[in-house]
Structure formats: structure tokens, C-alpha cells
Short mmCIF file of C-alpha atoms in Angstrom, two decimals:
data_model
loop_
_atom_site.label_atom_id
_atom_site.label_comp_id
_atom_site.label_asym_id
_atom_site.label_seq_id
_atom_site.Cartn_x
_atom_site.Cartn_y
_atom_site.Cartn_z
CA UNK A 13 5.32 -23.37 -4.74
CA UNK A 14 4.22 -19.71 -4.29
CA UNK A 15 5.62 -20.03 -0.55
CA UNK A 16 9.46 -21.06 -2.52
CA UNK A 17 8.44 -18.27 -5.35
CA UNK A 18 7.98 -15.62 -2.31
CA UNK A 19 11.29 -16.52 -0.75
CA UNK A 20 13.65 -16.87 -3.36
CA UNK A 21 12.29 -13.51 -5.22
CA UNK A 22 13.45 -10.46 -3.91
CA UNK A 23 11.12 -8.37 -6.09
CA UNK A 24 9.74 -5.97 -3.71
CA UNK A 25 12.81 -4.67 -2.48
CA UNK A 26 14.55 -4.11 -6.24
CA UNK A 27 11.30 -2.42 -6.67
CA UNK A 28 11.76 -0.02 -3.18
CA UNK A 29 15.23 0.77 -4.09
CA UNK A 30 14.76 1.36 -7.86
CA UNK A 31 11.81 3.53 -6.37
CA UNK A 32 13.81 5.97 -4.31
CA UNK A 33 17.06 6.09 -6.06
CA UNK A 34 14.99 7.37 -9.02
CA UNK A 35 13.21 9.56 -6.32
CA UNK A 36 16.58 10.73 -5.52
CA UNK A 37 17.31 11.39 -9.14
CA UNK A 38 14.05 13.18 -9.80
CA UNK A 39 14.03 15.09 -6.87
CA UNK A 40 17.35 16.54 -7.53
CA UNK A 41 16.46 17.52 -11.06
CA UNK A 42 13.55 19.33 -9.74
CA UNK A 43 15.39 21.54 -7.11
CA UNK A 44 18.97 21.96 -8.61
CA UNK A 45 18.47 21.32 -12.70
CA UNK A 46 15.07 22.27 -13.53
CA UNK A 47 14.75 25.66 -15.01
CA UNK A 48 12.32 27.95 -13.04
CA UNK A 49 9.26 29.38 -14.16
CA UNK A 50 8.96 32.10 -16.66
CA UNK A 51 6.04 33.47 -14.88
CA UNK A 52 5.40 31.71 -11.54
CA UNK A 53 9.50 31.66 -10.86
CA UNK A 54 10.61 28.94 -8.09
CA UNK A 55 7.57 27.81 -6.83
CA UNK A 56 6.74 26.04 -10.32
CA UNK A 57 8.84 23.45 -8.63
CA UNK A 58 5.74 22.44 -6.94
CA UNK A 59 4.60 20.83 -10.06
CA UNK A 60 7.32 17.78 -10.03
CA UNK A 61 5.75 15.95 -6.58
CA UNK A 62 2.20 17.58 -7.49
CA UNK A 63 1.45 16.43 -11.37
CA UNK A 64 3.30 12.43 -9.70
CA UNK A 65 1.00 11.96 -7.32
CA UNK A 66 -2.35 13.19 -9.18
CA UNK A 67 -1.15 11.07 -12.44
CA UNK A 68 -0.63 7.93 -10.47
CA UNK A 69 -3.19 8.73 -8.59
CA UNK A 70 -5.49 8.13 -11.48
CA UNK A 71 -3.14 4.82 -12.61
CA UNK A 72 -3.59 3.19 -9.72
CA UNK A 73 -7.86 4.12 -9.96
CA UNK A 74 -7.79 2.32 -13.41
CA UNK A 75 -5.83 -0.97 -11.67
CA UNK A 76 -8.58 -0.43 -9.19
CA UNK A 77 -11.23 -0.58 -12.19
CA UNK A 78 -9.74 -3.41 -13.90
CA UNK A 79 -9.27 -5.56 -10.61
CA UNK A 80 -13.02 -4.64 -9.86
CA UNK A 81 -13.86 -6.02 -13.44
CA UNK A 82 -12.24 -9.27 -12.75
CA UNK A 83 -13.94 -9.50 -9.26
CA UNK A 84 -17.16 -9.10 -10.70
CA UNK A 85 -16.91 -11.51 -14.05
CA UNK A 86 -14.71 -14.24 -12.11
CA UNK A 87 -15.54 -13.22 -8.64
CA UNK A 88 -11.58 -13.47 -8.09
CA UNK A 89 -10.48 -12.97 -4.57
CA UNK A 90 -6.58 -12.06 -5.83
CA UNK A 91 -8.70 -9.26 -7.81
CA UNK A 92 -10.30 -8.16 -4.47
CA UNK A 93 -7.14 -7.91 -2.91
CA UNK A 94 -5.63 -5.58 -5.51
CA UNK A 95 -8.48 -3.81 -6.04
CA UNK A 96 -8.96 -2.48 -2.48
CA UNK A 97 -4.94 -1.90 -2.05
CA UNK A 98 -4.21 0.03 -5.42
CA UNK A 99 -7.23 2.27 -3.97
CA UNK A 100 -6.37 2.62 -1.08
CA UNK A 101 -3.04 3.69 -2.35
CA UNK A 102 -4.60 5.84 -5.03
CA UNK A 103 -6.26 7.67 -1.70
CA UNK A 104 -2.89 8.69 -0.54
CA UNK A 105 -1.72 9.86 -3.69
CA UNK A 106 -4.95 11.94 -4.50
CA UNK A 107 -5.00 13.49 -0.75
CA UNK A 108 -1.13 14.52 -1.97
CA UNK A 109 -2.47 15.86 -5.38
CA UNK A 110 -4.92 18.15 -3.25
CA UNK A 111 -2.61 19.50 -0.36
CA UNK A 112 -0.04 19.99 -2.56
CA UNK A 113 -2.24 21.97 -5.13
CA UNK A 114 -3.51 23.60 -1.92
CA UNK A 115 0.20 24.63 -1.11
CA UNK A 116 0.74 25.91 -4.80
CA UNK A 117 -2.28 27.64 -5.43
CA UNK A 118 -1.76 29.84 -2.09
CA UNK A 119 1.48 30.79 -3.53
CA UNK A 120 0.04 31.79 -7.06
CA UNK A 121 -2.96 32.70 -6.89
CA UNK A 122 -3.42 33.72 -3.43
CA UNK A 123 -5.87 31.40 -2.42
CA UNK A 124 -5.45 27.80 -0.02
CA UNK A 125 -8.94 26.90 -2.34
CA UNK A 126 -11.25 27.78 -4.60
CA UNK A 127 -14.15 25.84 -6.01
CA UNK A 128 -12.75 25.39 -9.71
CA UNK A 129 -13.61 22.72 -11.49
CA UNK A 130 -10.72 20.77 -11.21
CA UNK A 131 -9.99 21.23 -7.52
CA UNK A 132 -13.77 20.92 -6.91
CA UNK A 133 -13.51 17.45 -9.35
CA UNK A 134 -10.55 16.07 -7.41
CA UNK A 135 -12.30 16.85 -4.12
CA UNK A 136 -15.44 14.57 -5.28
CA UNK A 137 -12.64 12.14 -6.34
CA UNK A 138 -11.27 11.64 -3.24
CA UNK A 139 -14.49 11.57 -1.26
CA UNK A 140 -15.77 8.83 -3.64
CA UNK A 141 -12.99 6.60 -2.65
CA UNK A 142 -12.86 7.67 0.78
CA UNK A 143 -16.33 6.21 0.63
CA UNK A 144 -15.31 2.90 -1.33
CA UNK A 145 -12.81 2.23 1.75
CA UNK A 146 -15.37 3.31 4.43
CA UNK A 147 -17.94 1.02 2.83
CA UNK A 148 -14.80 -2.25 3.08
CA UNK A 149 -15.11 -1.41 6.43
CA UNK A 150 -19.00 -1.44 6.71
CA UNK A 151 -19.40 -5.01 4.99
CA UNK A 152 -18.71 -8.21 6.85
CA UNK A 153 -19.95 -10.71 4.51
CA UNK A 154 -16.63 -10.93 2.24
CA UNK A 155 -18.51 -12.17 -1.39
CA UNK A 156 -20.67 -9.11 -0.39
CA UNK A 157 -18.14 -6.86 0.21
CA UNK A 158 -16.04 -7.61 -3.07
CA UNK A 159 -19.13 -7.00 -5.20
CA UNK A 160 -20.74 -4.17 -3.86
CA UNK A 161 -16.84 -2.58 -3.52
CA UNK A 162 -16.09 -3.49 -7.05
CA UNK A 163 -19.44 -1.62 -8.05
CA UNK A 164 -18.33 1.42 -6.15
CA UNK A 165 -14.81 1.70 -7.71
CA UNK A 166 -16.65 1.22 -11.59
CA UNK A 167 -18.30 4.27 -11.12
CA UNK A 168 -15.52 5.96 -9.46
CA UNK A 169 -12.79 5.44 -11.94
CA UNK A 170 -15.79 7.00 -14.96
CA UNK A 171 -15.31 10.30 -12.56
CA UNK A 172 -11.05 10.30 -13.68
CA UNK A 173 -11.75 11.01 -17.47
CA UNK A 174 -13.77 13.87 -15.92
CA UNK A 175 -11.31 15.31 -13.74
CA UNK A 176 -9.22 15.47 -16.32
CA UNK A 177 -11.15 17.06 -19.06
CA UNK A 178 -12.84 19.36 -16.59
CA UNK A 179 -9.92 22.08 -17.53
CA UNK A 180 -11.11 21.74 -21.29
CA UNK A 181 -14.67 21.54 -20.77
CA UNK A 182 -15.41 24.10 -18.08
CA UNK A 183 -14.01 28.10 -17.49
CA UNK A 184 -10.99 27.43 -14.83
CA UNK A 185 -8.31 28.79 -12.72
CA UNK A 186 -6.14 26.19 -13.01
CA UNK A 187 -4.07 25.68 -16.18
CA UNK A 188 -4.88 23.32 -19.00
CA UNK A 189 -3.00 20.36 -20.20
CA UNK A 190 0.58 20.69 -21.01
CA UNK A 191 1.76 17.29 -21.57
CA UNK A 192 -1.18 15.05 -22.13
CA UNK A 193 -2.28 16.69 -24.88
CA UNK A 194 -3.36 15.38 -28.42
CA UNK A 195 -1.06 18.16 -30.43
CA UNK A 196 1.79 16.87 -28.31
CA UNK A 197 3.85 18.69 -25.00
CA UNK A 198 3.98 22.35 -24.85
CA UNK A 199 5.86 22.27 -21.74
CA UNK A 200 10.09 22.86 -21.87
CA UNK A 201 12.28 19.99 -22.64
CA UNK A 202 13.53 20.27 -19.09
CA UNK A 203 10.91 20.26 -17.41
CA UNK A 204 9.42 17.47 -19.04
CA UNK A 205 12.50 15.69 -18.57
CA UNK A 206 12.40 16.22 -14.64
CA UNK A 207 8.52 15.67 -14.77
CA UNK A 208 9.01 12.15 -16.60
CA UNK A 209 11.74 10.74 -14.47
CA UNK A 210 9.27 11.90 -11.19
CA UNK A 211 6.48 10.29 -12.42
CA UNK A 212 8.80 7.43 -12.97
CA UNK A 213 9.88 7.05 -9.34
CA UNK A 214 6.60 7.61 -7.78
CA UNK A 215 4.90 5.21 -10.23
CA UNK A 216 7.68 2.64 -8.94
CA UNK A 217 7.36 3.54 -5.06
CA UNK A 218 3.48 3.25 -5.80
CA UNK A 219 3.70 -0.38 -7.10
CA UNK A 220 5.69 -1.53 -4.13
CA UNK A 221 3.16 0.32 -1.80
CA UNK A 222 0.69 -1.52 -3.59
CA UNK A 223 2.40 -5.15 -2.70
CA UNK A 224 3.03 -4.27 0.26
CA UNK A 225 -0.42 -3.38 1.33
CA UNK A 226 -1.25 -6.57 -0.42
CA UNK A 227 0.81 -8.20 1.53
CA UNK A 228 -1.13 -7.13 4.88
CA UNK A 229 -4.79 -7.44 3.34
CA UNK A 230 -3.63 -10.95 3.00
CA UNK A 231 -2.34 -11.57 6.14
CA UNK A 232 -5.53 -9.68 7.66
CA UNK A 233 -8.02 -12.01 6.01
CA UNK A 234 -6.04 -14.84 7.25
CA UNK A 235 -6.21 -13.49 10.75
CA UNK A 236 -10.38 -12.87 10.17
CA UNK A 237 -10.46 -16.35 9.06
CA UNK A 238 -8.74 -17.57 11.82
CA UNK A 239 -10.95 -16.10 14.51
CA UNK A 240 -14.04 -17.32 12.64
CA UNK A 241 -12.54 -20.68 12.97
CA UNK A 242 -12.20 -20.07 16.66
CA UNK A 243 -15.47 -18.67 17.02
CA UNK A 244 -17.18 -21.58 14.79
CA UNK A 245 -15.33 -24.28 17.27
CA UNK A 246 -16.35 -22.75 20.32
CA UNK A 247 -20.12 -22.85 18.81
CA UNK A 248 -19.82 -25.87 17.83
CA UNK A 249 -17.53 -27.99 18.55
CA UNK A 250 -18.26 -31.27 17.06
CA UNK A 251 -18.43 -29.20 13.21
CA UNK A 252 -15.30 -29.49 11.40
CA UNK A 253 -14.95 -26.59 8.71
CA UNK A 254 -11.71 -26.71 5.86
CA UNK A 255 -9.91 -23.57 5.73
CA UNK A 256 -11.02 -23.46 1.96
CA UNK A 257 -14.59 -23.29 2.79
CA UNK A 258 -13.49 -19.64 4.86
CA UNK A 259 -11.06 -18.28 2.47
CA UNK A 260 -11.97 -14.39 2.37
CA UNK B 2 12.84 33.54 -0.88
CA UNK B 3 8.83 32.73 0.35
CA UNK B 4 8.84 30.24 -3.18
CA UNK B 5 11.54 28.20 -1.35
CA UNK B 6 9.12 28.10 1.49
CA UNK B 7 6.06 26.42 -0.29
CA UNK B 8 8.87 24.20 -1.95
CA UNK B 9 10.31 23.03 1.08
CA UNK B 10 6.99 22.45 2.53
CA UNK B 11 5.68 20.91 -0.22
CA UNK B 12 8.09 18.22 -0.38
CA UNK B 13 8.57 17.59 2.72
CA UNK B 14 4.66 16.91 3.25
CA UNK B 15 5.04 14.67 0.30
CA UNK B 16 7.93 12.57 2.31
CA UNK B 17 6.02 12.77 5.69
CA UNK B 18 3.03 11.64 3.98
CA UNK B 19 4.36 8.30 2.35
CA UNK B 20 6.87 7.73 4.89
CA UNK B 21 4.34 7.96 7.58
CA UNK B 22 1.80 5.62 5.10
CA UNK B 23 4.53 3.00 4.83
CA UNK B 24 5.53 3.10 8.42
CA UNK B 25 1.69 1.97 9.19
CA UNK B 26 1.72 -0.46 6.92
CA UNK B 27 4.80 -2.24 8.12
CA UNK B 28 3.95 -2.11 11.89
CA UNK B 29 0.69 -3.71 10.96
CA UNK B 30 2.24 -6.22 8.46
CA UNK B 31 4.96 -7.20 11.51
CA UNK B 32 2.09 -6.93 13.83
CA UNK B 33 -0.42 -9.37 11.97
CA UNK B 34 2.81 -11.90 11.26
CA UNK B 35 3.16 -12.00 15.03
CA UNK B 36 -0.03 -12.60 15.64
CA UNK B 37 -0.43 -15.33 13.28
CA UNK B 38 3.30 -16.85 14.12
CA UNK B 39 4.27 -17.38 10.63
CA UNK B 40 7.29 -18.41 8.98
CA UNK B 41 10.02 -16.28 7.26
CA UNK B 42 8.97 -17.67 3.64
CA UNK B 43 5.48 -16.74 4.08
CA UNK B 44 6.31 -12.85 4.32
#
């Protein structure tokens, strides 16, 4: 049945191309229709693939944290899966949120980094799910791995609210909220507009990244459990083991 | 005229960086299906 559902449904390629002919809409908004910055002129521009990548960034944490929740109340292998690919994914996005911030903040304020709180924030971010990954690698046992994993990415995703209030709660360089705000958007019509339909298209090309690196933790665990098979027959021959009894 | 430099690096780093990602992933998706042999409908 899923085998049939996975043929006839062409999802993940409606998703790709919805993805990048919106990223094709949004990037031409940002270069060509976008006003320019009162203050910081062109470079502003920066802020319609920089502000994408940190806000799904932090989406793709919380899938993380929900999937973790599942893995650890119904011990769901699906969960697992999702979990350790919308983080892995999340990496990406958050490495992209600090080069390009890097890029930005060299052309405004002079400096590739400084140790503000949100750069310094983000920084811990990252490293805390560089970790999460490097532990997945550390882990054989794969009950084990879910549970401690799903642990890790719990406490991670409590460092997101952080990140984002750091601008509020401590002195900093970088600028406060202009969108997320609870007395609503002080940013330009514009500019929201262009910011909107980018966070739009990377959200998109994020959730088919996401399947798609489903797609391969799947067909790696099959592989694992296939040369633990092997491995178990060669052992011992005369023990028969069902493919259930290895799922990962 | 520098601004247009950051932009164009900028974005470009941001296409390298998911292009490159997704070119990873599909070499290792096509190389773990032909490892494993399997059929089209299990993609």
C-alpha cells in the first residue's frame, strides 16, 4: 500500500518546483522590487535569504522537538526518522543564518563577528545540534540512539525561545524584532512583502529537503539492517532472524 | 557598488550551500538504492 501510495504520488517534486519558482519570485523581489534601506542602503538586501534561513531554521528545530516527543512517549521509529532529518536540515539553515549575518555585519558594522548576544546565542545553537548529529553518529544501539538523541534535541529547541528574545533581554548590536513582534510589524509594506514570500519558498524547499533526507535515512537503516543480517548468518548460521525483529 | 558585492556573495553562498546539500543527498540516496537493488516504486 505505501509502496502504490509512493509511486502514484508525485508530492515531492510539486513540492521542489513550488519551492524554487517561489524562490524565483522572492528572489527577484528582493534584488529588483524591494526598496533599499533608509540607512544601511543596498546591502539591507541581505536580510531576504538571512531572516529565511534563521526563521526556518528554528521551524524545522520545533519539528525536531515534536518528533523527539513522539519518540520518547511512543518510542516511534517514523518520529526518529524525522526528527534527525528536520535537524539535520535545521543545521544547514542555521550555518546559513550565521555566514550570512557574518557577510552583513562586515558590511554594517565593520566587523565579520562580534560576541553579541544573538550571534553568540546562534553560535551555541548550532554547536548544540552539531553535537545532537555527532552523538547519531556515536550510538550504535538504534533504541539507544533515538532516546538519548530525542533528549538532546528537547533541550536544544528550549535554547530557540532564547535566541530569539536575547535582542530584548540583553544590550545588543544587532537590531530588535521587526516583524515578530507583539504590537505588530514595524518593518515597510515592501519589505515585508518580499520577506514573506522568501520565507515562503525556503520554508517549501526546506520541507522537500526534509523528505528527501528522509528518504535516505530510510534507505540507510535498511542497508545497516541488511549487513547485520549478513553478519548474524555468517555467526550463526543455523539462527533465522525476521526482518521485523531488526527494523532500526 | 561594494553593497552589491556582499549581495552577490551572499546569495550566491546561500545557492552553493543548498545546492551543494542536495547534491549529497541525492548521490547518496542513488548510491544506497544501488546498493540495495531496489525497485522504482520503492524510491
Amino acid at each position: 500500500m505505501t509502496r502504490r501510495l509512493l509511486r502514484i504520488y508525485p508530492g515531492d517534486r510539486a513540492l521542489l518546483a513550488a519551492a524554487l519558482a517561489l524562490l524565483a519570485v522572492g528572489w527577484g523581489m528582493a534584488l529588483a522590487w524591494a526598496p533599499p534601506d533608509r540607512l544601511q542602503g543596498e546591502v539591507q538586501r541581505l536580510m531576504y535569504v538571512h531572516v529565511p534561513a534563521a526563521w526556518t531554521a528554528f521551524a524545522l528545530y520545533g519539528v525536531g522537538f515534536l518528533a523527539s516527543v513522539r519518540v520518547l512517549w511512543k518510542r516511534s521509529v517514523a518520529a526518529d526518522h524525522l526528527a534527525h532529518a528536520a535537524i539535520e536540515v535545521g543545521l544547514l539553515f542555521t550555518g546559513l543564518t550565521l555566514a550570512l549575518g557574518s557577510l552583513w555585519g562586515r558590511a554594517v558594522w565593520g566587523v565579520w563577528w562580534t560576541w553579541d548576544p544573538r550571534l553568540t546565542t546562534t553560535a551555541i545553537l548550532f554547536v548544540l545540534f552539531a553535537g545532537y548529529l555527532a552523538l547519531r553518529r556515536a550510538i550504535e544501539d538504534p533504541e539507544r540512539r533515538a532516546r538519548v538523541a530525542a533528549a538532546v534535541a528537547l533541550v536544544g529547541f528550549g535554547l530557540v525561545p532564547v535566541v530569539h528574545w536575547s535582542v530584548v533581554w540583553w544590550r545588543s548590536l544587532h537590531q530588535g524584532p521587526t516583524v515578530l513582534r507583539l504590537d505588530g510589524p514595524t518593518i515597510a509594506g515592501p519589505m515585508l512583502a518580499t520577506l514573506l514570500v522568501n520565507v515562503a519558498a525556503i520554508t517549501l524547499l526546506a520541507g522537500w529537503l526534509v523528505m528527501r533526507r528522509m528518504r535516505a535515512i530510510r534507505l540507510e537503516m535498511r542497508a545497516e539492517n541488511r549487513r547485520l543480517r549478513e553478519r548474524l548468518a555468517y555467526a550463526a548460521p543455523s539462527v533465522r532472524i525476521a526482518p521485523r525483529e531488526l527494523r532500526g | 557598488m561594494a553593497s552589491w558585492g556582499y549581495i552577490a556573495v551572499g546569495f550566491g553562498a546561500t545557492a552553493i550551500a543548498i545546492g551543494g546539500y542536495v547534491a549529497r543527498l541525492e548521490c547518496r540516496i542513488a548510491r544506497l538504492r544501488g546498493r540495495r537493488g531496489a525497485p522504482e516504486g520503492d524510491r
